[in-house]
mmCIF file of C-alpha atoms in Angstrom:
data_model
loop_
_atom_site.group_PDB
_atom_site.id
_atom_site.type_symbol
_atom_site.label_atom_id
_atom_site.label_comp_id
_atom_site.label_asym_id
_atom_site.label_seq_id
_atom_site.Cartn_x
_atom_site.Cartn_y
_atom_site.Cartn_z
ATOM 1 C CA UNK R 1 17.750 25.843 22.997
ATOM 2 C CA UNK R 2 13.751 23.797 23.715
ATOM 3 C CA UNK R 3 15.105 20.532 24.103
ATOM 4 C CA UNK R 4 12.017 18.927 23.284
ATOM 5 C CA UNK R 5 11.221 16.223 20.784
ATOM 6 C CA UNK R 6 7.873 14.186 19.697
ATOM 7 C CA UNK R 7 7.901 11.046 18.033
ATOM 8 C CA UNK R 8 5.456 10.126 15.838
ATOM 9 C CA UNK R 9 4.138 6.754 14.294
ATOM 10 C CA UNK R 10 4.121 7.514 10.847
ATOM 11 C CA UNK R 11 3.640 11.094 8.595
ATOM 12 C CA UNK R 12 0.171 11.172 8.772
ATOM 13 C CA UNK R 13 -0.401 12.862 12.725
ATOM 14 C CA UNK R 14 2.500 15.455 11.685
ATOM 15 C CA UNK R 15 0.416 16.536 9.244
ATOM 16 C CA UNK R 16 -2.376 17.439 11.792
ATOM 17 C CA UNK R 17 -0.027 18.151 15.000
ATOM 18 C CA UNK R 18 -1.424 21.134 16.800
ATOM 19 C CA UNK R 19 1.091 24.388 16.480
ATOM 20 C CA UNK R 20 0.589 24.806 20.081
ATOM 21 C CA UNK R 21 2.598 21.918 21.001
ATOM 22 C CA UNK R 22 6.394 23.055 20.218
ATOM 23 C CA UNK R 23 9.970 20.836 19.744
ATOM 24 C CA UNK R 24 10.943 19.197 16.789
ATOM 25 C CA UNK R 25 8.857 16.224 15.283
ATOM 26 C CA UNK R 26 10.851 12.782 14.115
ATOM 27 C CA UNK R 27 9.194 10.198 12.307
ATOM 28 C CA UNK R 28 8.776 6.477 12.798
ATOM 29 C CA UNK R 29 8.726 5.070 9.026
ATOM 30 C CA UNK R 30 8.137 1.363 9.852
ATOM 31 C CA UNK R 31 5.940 -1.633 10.363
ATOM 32 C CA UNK R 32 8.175 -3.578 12.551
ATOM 33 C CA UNK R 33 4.962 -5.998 13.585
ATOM 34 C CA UNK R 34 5.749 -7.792 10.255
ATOM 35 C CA UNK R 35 8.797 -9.291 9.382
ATOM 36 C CA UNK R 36 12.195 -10.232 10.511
ATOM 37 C CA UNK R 37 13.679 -7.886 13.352
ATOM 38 C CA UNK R 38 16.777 -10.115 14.728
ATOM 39 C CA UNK R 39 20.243 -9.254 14.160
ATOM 40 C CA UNK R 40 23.073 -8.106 16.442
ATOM 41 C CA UNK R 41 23.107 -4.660 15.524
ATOM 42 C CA UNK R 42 21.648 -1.689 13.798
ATOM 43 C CA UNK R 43 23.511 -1.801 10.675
ATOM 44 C CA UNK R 44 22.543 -5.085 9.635
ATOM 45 C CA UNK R 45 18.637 -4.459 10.817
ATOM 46 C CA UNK R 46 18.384 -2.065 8.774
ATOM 47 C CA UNK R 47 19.678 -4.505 5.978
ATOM 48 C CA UNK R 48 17.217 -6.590 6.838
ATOM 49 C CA UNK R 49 14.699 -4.805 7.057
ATOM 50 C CA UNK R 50 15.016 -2.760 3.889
ATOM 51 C CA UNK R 51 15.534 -6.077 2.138
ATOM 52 C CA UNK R 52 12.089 -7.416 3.124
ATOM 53 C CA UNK R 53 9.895 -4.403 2.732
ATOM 54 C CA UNK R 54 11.665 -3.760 -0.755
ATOM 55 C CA UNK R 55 10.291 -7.623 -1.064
ATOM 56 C CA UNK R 56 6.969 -7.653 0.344
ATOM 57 C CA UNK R 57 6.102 -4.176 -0.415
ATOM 58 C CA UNK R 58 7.558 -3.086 -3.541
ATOM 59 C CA UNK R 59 4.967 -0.625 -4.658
ATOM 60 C CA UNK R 60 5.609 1.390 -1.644
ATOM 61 C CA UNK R 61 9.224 0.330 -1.064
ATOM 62 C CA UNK R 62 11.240 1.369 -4.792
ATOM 63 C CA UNK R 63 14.314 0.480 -3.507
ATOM 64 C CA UNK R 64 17.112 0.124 -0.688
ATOM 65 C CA UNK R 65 17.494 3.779 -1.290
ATOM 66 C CA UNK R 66 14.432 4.920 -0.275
ATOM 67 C CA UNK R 67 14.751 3.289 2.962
ATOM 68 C CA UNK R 68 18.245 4.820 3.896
ATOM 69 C CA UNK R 69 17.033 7.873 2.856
ATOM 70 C CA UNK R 70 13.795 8.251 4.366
ATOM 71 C CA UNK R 71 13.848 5.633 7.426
ATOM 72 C CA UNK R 72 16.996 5.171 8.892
ATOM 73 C CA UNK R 73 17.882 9.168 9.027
ATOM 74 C CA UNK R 74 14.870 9.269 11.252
ATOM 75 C CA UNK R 75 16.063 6.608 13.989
ATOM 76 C CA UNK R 76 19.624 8.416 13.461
ATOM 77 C CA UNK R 77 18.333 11.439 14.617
ATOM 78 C CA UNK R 78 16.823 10.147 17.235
ATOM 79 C CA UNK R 79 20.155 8.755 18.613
ATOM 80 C CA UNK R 80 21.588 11.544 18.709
ATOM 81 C CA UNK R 81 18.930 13.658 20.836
ATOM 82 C CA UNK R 82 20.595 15.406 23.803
ATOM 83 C CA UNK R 83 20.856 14.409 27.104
ATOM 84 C CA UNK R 84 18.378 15.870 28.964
ATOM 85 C CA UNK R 85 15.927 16.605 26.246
ATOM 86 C CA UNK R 86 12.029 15.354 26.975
ATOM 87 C CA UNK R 87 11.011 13.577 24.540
ATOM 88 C CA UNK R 88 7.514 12.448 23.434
ATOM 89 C CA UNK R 89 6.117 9.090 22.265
ATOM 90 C CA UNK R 90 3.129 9.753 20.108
ATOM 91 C CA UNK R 91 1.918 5.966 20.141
ATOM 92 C CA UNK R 92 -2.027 4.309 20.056
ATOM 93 C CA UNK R 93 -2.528 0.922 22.048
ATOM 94 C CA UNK R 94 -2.630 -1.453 18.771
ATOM 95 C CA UNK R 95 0.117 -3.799 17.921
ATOM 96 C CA UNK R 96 1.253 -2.033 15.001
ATOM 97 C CA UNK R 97 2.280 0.832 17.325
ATOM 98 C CA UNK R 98 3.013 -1.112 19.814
ATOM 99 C CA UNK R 99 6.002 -2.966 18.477
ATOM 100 C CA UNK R 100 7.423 0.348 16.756
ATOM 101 C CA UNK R 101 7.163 2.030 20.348
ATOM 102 C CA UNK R 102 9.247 -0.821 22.201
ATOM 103 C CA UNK R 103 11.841 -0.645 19.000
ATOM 104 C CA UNK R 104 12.087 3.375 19.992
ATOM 105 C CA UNK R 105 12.103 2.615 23.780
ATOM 106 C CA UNK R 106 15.144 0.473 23.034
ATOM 107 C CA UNK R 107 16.892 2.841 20.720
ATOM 108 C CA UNK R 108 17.026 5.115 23.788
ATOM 109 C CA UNK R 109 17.288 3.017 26.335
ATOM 110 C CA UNK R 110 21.132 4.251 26.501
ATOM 111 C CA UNK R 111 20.396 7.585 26.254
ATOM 112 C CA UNK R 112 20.166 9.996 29.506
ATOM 113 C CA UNK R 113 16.603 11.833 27.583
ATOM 114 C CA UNK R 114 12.898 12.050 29.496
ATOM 115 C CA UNK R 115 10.890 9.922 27.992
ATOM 116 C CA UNK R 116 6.953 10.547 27.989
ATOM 117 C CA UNK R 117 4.399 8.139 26.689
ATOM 118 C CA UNK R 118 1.085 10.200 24.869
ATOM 119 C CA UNK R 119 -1.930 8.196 23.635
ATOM 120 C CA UNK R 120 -5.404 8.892 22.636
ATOM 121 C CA UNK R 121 -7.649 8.732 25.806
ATOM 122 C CA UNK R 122 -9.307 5.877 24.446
ATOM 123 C CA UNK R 123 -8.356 2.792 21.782
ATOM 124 C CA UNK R 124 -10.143 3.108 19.271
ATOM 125 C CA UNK R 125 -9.416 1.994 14.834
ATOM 126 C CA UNK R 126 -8.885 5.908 14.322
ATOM 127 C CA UNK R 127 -6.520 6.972 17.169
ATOM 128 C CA UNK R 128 -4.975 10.622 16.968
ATOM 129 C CA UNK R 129 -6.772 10.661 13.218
ATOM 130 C CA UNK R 130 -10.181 10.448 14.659
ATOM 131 C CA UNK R 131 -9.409 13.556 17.285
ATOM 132 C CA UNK R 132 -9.935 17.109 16.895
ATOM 133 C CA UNK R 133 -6.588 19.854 17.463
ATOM 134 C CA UNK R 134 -7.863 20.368 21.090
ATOM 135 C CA UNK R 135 -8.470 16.491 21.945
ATOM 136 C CA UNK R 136 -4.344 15.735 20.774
ATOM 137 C CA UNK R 137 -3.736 18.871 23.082
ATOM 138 C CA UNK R 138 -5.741 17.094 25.874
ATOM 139 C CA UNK R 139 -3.252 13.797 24.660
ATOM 140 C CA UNK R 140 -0.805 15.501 25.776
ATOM 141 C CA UNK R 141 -1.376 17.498 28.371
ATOM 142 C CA UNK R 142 -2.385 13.964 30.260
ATOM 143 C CA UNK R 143 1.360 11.737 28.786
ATOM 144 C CA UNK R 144 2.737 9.879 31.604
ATOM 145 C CA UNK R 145 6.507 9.418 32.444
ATOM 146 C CA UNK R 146 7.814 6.332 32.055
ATOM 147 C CA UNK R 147 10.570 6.304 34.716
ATOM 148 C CA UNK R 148 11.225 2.829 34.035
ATOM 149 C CA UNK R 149 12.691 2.393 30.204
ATOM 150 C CA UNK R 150 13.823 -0.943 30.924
ATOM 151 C CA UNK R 151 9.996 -2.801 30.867
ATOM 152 C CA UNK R 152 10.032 -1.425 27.168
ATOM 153 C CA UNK R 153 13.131 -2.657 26.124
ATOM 154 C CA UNK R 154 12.591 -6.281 27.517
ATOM 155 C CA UNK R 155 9.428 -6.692 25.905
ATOM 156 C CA UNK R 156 11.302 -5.642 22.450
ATOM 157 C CA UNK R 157 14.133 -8.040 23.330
ATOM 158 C CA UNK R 158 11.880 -10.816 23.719
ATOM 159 C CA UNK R 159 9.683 -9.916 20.765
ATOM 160 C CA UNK R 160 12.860 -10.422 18.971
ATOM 161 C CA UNK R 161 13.880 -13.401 20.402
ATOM 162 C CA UNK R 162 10.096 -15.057 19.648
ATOM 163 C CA UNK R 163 9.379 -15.401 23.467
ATOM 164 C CA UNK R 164 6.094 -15.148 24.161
ATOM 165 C CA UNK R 165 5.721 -16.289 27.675
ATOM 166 C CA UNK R 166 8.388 -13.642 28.582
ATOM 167 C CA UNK R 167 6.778 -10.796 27.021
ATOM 168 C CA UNK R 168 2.910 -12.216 28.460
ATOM 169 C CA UNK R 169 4.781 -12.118 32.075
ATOM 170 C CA UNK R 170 5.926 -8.632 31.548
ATOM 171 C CA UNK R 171 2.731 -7.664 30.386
ATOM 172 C CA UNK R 172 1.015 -9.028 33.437
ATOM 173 C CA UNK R 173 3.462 -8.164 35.713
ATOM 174 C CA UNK R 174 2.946 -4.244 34.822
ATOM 175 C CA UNK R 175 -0.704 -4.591 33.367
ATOM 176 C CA UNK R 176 -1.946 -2.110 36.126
ATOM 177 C CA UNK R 177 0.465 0.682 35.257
ATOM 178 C CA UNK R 178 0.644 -0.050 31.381
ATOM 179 C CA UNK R 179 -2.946 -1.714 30.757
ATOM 180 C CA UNK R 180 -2.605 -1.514 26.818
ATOM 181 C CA UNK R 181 0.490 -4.083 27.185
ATOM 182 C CA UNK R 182 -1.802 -7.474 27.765
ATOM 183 C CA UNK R 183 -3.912 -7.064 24.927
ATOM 184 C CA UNK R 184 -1.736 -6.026 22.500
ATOM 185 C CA UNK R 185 1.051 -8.889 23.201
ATOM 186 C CA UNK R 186 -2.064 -11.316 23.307
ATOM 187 C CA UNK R 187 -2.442 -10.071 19.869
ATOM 188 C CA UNK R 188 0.668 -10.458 18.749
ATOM 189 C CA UNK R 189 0.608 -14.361 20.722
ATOM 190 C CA UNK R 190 -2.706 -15.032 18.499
ATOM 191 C CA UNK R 191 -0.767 -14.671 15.059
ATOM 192 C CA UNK R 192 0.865 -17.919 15.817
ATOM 193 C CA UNK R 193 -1.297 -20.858 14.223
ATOM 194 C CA UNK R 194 -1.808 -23.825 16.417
ATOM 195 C CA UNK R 195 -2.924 -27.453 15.887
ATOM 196 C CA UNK R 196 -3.375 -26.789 12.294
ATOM 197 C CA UNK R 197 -5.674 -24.015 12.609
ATOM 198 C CA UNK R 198 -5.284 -20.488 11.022
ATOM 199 C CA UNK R 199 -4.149 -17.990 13.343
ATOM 200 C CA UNK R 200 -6.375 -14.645 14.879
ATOM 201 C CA UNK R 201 -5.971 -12.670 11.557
ATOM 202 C CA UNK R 202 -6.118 -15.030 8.839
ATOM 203 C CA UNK R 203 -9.145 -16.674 10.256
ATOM 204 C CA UNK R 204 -10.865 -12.794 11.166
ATOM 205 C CA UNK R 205 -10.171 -12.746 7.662
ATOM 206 C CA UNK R 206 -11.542 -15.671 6.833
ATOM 207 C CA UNK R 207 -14.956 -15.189 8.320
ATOM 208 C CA UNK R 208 -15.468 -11.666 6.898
ATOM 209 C CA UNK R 209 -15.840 -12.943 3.796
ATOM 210 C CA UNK R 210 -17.619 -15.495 4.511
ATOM 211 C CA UNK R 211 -20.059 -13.026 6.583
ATOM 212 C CA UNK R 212 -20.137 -10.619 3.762
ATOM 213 C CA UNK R 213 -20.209 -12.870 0.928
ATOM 214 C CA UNK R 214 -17.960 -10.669 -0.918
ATOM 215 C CA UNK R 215 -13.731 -11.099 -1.596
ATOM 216 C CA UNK R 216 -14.432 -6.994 -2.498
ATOM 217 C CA UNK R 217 -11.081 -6.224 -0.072
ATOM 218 C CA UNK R 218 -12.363 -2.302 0.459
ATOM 219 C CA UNK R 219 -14.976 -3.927 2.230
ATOM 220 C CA UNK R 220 -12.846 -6.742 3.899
ATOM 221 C CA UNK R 221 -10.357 -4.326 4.865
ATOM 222 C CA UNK R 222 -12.906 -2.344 6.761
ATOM 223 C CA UNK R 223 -14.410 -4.483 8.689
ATOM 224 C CA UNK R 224 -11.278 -5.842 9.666
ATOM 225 C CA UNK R 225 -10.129 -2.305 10.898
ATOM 226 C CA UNK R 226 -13.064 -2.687 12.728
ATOM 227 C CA UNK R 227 -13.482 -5.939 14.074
ATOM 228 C CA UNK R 228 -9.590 -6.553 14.899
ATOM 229 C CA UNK R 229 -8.801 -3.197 15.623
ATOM 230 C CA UNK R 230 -6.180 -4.002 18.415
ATOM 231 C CA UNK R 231 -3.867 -5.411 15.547
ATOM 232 C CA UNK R 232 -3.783 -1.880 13.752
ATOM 233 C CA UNK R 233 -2.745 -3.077 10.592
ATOM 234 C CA UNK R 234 -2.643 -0.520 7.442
ATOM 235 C CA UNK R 235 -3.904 -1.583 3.948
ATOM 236 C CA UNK R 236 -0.826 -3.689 2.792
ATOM 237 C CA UNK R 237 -0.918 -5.395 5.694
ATOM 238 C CA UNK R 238 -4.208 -6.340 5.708
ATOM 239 C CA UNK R 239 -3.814 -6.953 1.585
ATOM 240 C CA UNK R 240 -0.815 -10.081 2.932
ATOM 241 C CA UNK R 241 -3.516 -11.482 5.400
ATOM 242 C CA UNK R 242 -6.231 -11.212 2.674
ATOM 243 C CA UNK R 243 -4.417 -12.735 -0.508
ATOM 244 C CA UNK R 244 -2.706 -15.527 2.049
ATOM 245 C CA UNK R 245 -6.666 -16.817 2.481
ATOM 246 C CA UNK R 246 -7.834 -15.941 -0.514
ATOM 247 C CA UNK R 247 -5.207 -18.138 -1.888
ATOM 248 C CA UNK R 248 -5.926 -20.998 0.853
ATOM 249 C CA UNK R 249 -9.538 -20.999 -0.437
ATOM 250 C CA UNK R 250 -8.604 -21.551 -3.941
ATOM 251 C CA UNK R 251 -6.167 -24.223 -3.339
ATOM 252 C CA UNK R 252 -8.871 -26.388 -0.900
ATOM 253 C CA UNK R 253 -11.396 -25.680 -3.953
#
């Protein structure tokens, strides 16, 4: 029996992954960059979680079903790969990944498995979509070990505890074997506001329609992708950011 998994960051890169590359594919269904991630155990995050994307994202979220259906199973299966078994982490170097691939970490943190880190030789608002069959083959031909599971799981620890210092340390403290880690928990550090001002996004936001002279969010959205592309964000999250400033305007107006 091939022992081998990959884990992906959403449906859209199994779609593309090269039949070259054997073992069984498992899907990461979730944007855990936004909204609540603390509980004391995996039944009631997945509560919580279902509960706020069925919330904040109803259109995509129908219902609580939908997310014990099509999420959780995933993560499930994942906890129950072998011992022994390699297992690949298909993740880019923005937040968005970033946060789902310390989550993962942690879920296997107990479990006696190879892990293997793979990501696109270079950061970039496309990651694996922007790359050909043979560039994801070069992915993974250069994935790096990660002997040391434990960095992972701290920073998701303290992501969920809200510690920021602890997770910048961390990021420092390994920045020359993991450099994607400092930028992408600055990030994350820069969606607090402070002293009344907006925070990283909402004012990115903010200034790209002011640049563009347009609230058209197609064109918003894009040069967001662009211009904040360490965030990573997908449409709807984007959409929150936009209608959050949008609404700020009007109610200074």
């Amino acid at each position: 029996m091939d022992n081998t998994f990959h884990i992906l960051n959403g449906d859209a890169l199994s779609e593309f992954f090269p039949n070259n590359i054997k073992g069984q594919k498992l899907i990461v269904r979730e944007c855990l960059v936004d909204g609540p991630v603390t509980t004391d155990n995996l039944e009631a995050f997945f509560k919580i979680r279902s509960e706020y994307l069925e919330s904040n994202y109803n259109s995509e979220i129908d219902s609580k079903g939908k997310y014990f259906n099509e999420v959780v199973p995933q993560f499930q299966a994942m906890l129950n790969i072998p011992e022994a078994s390699n297992v690949f982490l298909w993740f880019e170097d923005d937040l968005f990944c970033q946060v789902n691939l310390w989550f993962v970490i942690y879920l296997l943190s107990k479990s006696k498995v190879n892990l293997f880190l793979v990501r696109p030789a270079k950061h970039s608002p496309y990651g694996f979509g922007g790359l050909s069959e043979s560039e994801l083959e070069s992915c993974f031909q250069n994935k790096t070990y990660l002997n040391d599971h434990t960095i992972f799981t701290q920073i998701w620890q303290n992501y969920q505890d809200h510690d920021l210092d602890k997770m910048k340390e961390i990021g420092l403290k390994y920045q020359d074997e993991f450099t994607f880690l400092p930028p992408a928990i600055q990030a994350h550090a820069d969606r607090a506001p402070k002293d009344g001002e907006l925070s990283r996004p909402h004012q990115a936001i903010k200034e790209i329609i002011e640049e563009l002279g347009s609230i058209d969010f197609g064109k918003v959205f894009k040069e967001f992708s662009s211009r904040e592309a360490i965030y990573g964000f997908g449409d709807l999250q984007v959409k929150k950011l936009f209608d959050e400033v949008h609404k700020l305007g009007k109610e200074k107006n």
